[in-house]
Amino acid sequence: PSVRFRGPGLASPLVRAVVRDIRAREETPFLHLTMENERAHRVYSALGFETRTLLDVIALQAPG
């Protein structure tokens, strides 16, 4: 993501709106993120998301 979009306070209202829509469908909101993304982790924690499990992920890229 572009650095120019960081900081204006868009993440929290956007995530709250998405969570509201998910709950309106009587579903459970969840997300995945890398622990290296500390900024996102802080935002999601402040919104009430909790770490439920840690996964080891291996990213692969097709050649060419």
Coordinates of C-alpha atoms in Angstrom, one line a residue:
P1 CA 0.0 0.0 0.0
S2 CA 1.0 3.5 -0.6
V3 CA 2.5 5.4 2.3
R4 CA 0.5 8.5 1.4
F5 CA -2.7 6.7 2.6
R6 CA -1.4 6.0 6.1
G7 CA -2.5 8.1 9.0
P8 CA -5.7 9.9 7.9
G9 CA -7.9 7.6 10.1
L10 CA -9.6 5.7 7.3
A11 CA -8.9 2.1 8.6
S12 CA -11.0 2.2 11.7
P13 CA -14.3 3.5 10.2
L14 CA -13.8 1.2 7.2
V15 CA -13.2 -1.9 9.3
R16 CA -16.1 -1.0 11.6
A17 CA -18.5 -0.7 8.6
V18 CA -17.3 -4.1 7.2
V19 CA -17.7 -5.8 10.6
R20 CA -21.2 -4.3 11.0
D21 CA -22.2 -5.7 7.6
I22 CA -20.7 -9.1 8.5
R23 CA -22.6 -9.3 11.8
A24 CA -25.8 -8.2 10.1
R25 CA -25.6 -11.4 8.1
E26 CA -25.1 -13.2 11.5
E27 CA -21.6 -14.2 10.5
T28 CA -18.3 -13.9 12.5
P29 CA -15.8 -11.3 11.3
F30 CA -12.2 -12.5 11.2
L31 CA -9.0 -11.5 9.4
H32 CA -5.5 -12.7 8.8
L33 CA -2.4 -10.5 9.0
T34 CA 1.3 -11.0 9.3
M35 CA 2.8 -10.1 12.7
E36 CA 5.4 -8.0 10.9
N37 CA 2.6 -5.6 10.0
E38 CA 2.6 -4.0 13.5
R39 CA 0.6 -0.9 12.4
A40 CA -2.3 -3.1 11.2
H41 CA -2.0 -5.3 14.3
R42 CA -2.4 -2.2 16.5
V43 CA -5.5 -1.0 14.5
Y44 CA -7.2 -4.3 14.6
S45 CA -6.4 -4.8 18.3
A46 CA -7.9 -1.4 19.1
L47 CA -11.1 -2.5 17.2
G48 CA -11.5 -5.5 19.5
F49 CA -9.9 -8.2 17.3
E50 CA -7.9 -10.8 19.2
T51 CA -5.1 -13.1 18.2
R52 CA -6.7 -16.6 18.2
T53 CA -3.9 -18.6 16.7
L54 CA -0.5 -18.1 15.0
L55 CA 0.2 -19.8 11.7
D56 CA 3.4 -20.6 9.9
V57 CA 2.9 -19.4 6.3
I58 CA 5.1 -20.0 3.3
A59 CA 4.7 -17.8 0.3
L60 CA 5.5 -19.2 -3.1
Q61 CA 5.8 -17.4 -6.4
A62 CA 5.5 -19.1 -9.7
P63 CA 8.6 -18.7 -11.9
G64 CA 8.5 -16.2 -14.8

